[in-house]
Amino acid sequence: MKILGIESSSLVASVAVVSDDVLTAEYTVNFKKTHSQTLLPMIDEVMRMLEMDLETIDAIAVAGGPGSFTGLRIGSATAKGLGLAIKKPLIHVPTVDAIAYNLWGSHALICPIMDARRNQVYTGLYHMHHGIEIVKQQCAMDMGELIRLLNEREESVIFLGDGVPVSQNQIIQEMKVPYEFAPASHNRQRAACVAALGMEYYKKDIKEDAAQFQPNYLRKSQAEREREEKMVRWMNKEDLEAVAELERLCFSVPWSFSVLEQGFSNGLDRYIVVEQYGNVAGYANFRIVAGEGEIERVAVHPEMRRQGFGRKLMERMVEYAKSQGVEDMTLDVRVNNEKAINLYESCGFSEEGRRKDYYREPTEDAIIMWRRGI
């Protein structure tokens, strides 16, 4: 029995073949190249070195998520294309399970962590005393919450995964139980683990038709609610370039990068952004003056409109203003910007006045809108 393993859920690109109980080939690269450039040539090289016809494999095991959206899509597309071409089934191997499989036989609690940005990780908990025992299913969670959970379990822990360098200082400072970090030979994704675990699934008849295979992004599907809650956040300095680009795309008289940077640093203005798959889809700016909230900017990327991002930004501003004791909020809008006016009205704002020729390029009146008693 031969299983081809494909791993592309992170920066690592890896291909392996497991024949019965023997790893016959593994090709792994952990470098800044897109998986669309590497996976097929790596598979071709492995087949050539093994003097093996791809059609002789029994199934293709794929790291099916969580992980990089782009990486998972490329790995999934590659596996599906091959599976359909040679009429072989695919085996969905959860990414975090496969990372944990690196430490098969360990008597510690295995804790893979994949960096999910902004102190979030993809993780799971495992015992590997006699095969794989899933203590906590793979999920997305806050790193601080994970450390608290580990301390409560009072077990020795081994950390591995690309989230270790990002979270190492926090681990050192907050872990109260014995822990260690896996060595370089076992601390990243490997197609050998995907293929070996895929072999176990195949023996249990856990496989699927290539046409039906879909990666599990966790934050997009299984954890949609959590992702939505964390989609809107405070802006940071790293977002300034993206926000400046939004200004150029959305306004005839855009704020410059220096104006945005100054406003971000002045301690008076508040900036929030809304993300989609790690990219800034929109932003808003407001300030609180004399107990009243003033919304200055609401912008959503032209290609990402009509998805509710503007409403999310408005709701977050109102929510924050209310938490600060603000009762009334105001904004102004171009008299002909019907879509924006409809949004603001649906969020509880109503017209209370106009300013003649307030806007430039083109010259246009401004409608002054208020929301009273928030």
Coordinates of C-alpha atoms in Angstrom, one line a residue, residues 33-174:
K33 CA 8.4 30.4 -2.4
T34 CA 4.8 30.0 -3.3
H35 CA 3.5 26.4 -3.2
S36 CA 2.2 26.8 -6.7
Q37 CA 5.9 26.9 -7.8
T38 CA 7.1 24.0 -5.6
L39 CA 4.5 21.2 -5.1
L40 CA 4.2 19.7 -8.5
P41 CA 8.0 19.8 -9.3
M42 CA 8.6 18.2 -5.8
I43 CA 6.1 15.4 -6.5
D44 CA 7.6 14.9 -9.9
E45 CA 11.1 14.7 -8.4
V46 CA 10.0 12.2 -5.7
M47 CA 8.3 9.9 -8.3
R48 CA 11.4 10.1 -10.5
M49 CA 13.8 9.3 -7.7
L50 CA 11.7 6.3 -6.6
E51 CA 11.3 5.2 -10.3
M52 CA 7.6 5.1 -9.4
D53 CA 4.5 5.7 -11.5
L54 CA 2.1 8.0 -9.8
E55 CA -0.8 5.8 -10.8
T56 CA 0.6 3.0 -8.5
I57 CA -0.3 4.9 -5.3
D58 CA -3.4 3.9 -3.5
A59 CA -4.5 7.4 -2.1
I60 CA -3.3 11.0 -1.6
A61 CA -3.3 12.3 2.0
V62 CA -3.5 16.0 2.2
A63 CA -3.0 18.4 5.2
G64 CA -6.6 19.7 5.1
G65 CA -6.4 22.7 7.5
P66 CA -6.2 24.9 9.4
G67 CA -3.4 27.0 8.1
S68 CA -2.7 29.5 5.4
F69 CA -5.7 30.1 3.2
T70 CA -3.5 30.3 0.1
G71 CA -1.4 27.4 1.0
L72 CA -4.4 25.2 1.8
R73 CA -6.1 26.1 -1.5
I74 CA -3.0 25.3 -3.5
G75 CA -2.5 22.0 -1.7
S76 CA -6.1 21.1 -2.1
A77 CA -6.2 22.0 -5.8
T78 CA -3.0 20.0 -6.4
A79 CA -4.3 16.9 -4.7
K80 CA -7.7 17.1 -6.3
G81 CA -6.3 17.6 -9.7
L82 CA -4.0 14.5 -9.3
G83 CA -6.7 12.5 -7.7
L84 CA -9.2 13.2 -10.5
A85 CA -6.5 12.5 -13.2
I86 CA -5.4 9.1 -11.8
K87 CA -8.8 8.2 -10.2
K88 CA -7.5 7.9 -6.6
P89 CA -9.2 8.9 -3.4
L90 CA -8.1 11.7 -1.1
I91 CA -7.6 11.5 2.6
H92 CA -8.2 14.6 4.7
V93 CA -5.6 14.8 7.5
P94 CA -6.2 17.6 10.0
T95 CA -3.1 19.8 9.9
V96 CA -2.6 20.1 13.7
D97 CA -3.1 16.4 14.2
A98 CA -0.3 15.8 11.6
I99 CA 2.0 18.2 13.4
A100 CA 1.5 16.4 16.7
Y101 CA 2.3 13.1 14.9
N102 CA 5.9 14.3 14.8
L103 CA 6.2 13.3 18.4
W104 CA 4.6 9.9 18.3
G105 CA 5.6 7.9 21.4
S106 CA 6.2 10.9 23.7
H107 CA 4.8 10.7 27.2
A108 CA 4.3 14.5 27.5
L109 CA 1.2 16.5 26.5
I110 CA 1.8 17.5 22.9
C111 CA 0.8 21.1 22.0
P112 CA 1.3 22.2 18.3
I113 CA 0.8 25.9 17.8
M114 CA 0.5 27.5 14.4
D115 CA 0.6 31.3 14.2
A116 CA -2.8 32.7 13.4
R117 CA -1.7 36.4 13.9
R118 CA -2.7 38.9 16.6
N119 CA -1.9 36.5 19.5
Q120 CA -4.2 33.8 18.1
V121 CA -3.0 30.3 17.3
Y122 CA -4.3 27.2 15.7
T123 CA -3.7 24.4 18.2
G124 CA -4.9 21.1 19.7
L125 CA -3.7 18.9 22.6
Y126 CA -2.6 15.3 22.2
H127 CA -1.2 12.3 24.0
M128 CA 1.1 10.0 21.9
H129 CA 1.8 7.2 24.4
H130 CA 0.3 4.6 22.2
G131 CA -0.7 6.2 18.9
I132 CA -2.6 9.4 18.7
E133 CA -5.1 10.4 21.4
I134 CA -6.8 13.7 20.8
V135 CA -7.2 15.5 24.1
K136 CA -8.5 18.7 22.5
Q137 CA -9.6 19.0 18.9
Q138 CA -7.8 21.4 16.7
C139 CA -9.2 24.9 17.0
A140 CA -8.3 28.6 16.9
M141 CA -7.8 30.3 20.3
D142 CA -6.0 33.1 22.1
M143 CA -2.5 32.1 23.2
G144 CA -3.0 33.4 26.7
E145 CA -6.1 31.2 27.0
L146 CA -4.2 28.2 25.8
I147 CA -1.4 28.8 28.4
R148 CA -4.0 29.1 31.1
L149 CA -5.6 25.8 30.0
L150 CA -2.2 24.1 30.0
N151 CA -1.3 25.3 33.5
E152 CA -4.7 24.0 34.7
R153 CA -4.0 20.5 33.3
E154 CA -0.7 20.3 35.4
E155 CA 1.0 18.1 32.8
S156 CA 4.5 18.4 31.2
V157 CA 4.1 20.0 27.7
I158 CA 6.1 19.9 24.5
F159 CA 5.5 22.8 22.1
L160 CA 6.1 22.6 18.4
G161 CA 5.0 24.5 15.2
D162 CA 5.6 27.8 13.6
G163 CA 3.8 29.6 16.4
V164 CA 6.6 28.8 18.8
P165 CA 9.0 31.6 17.7
V166 CA 6.1 34.1 17.8
S167 CA 4.8 33.1 21.2
Q168 CA 8.1 31.9 22.9
N169 CA 8.5 34.9 25.2
Q170 CA 4.9 34.6 26.4
I171 CA 5.3 30.9 27.0
I172 CA 8.5 31.5 29.0
Q173 CA 6.9 34.2 31.1
E174 CA 3.5 32.5 31.8

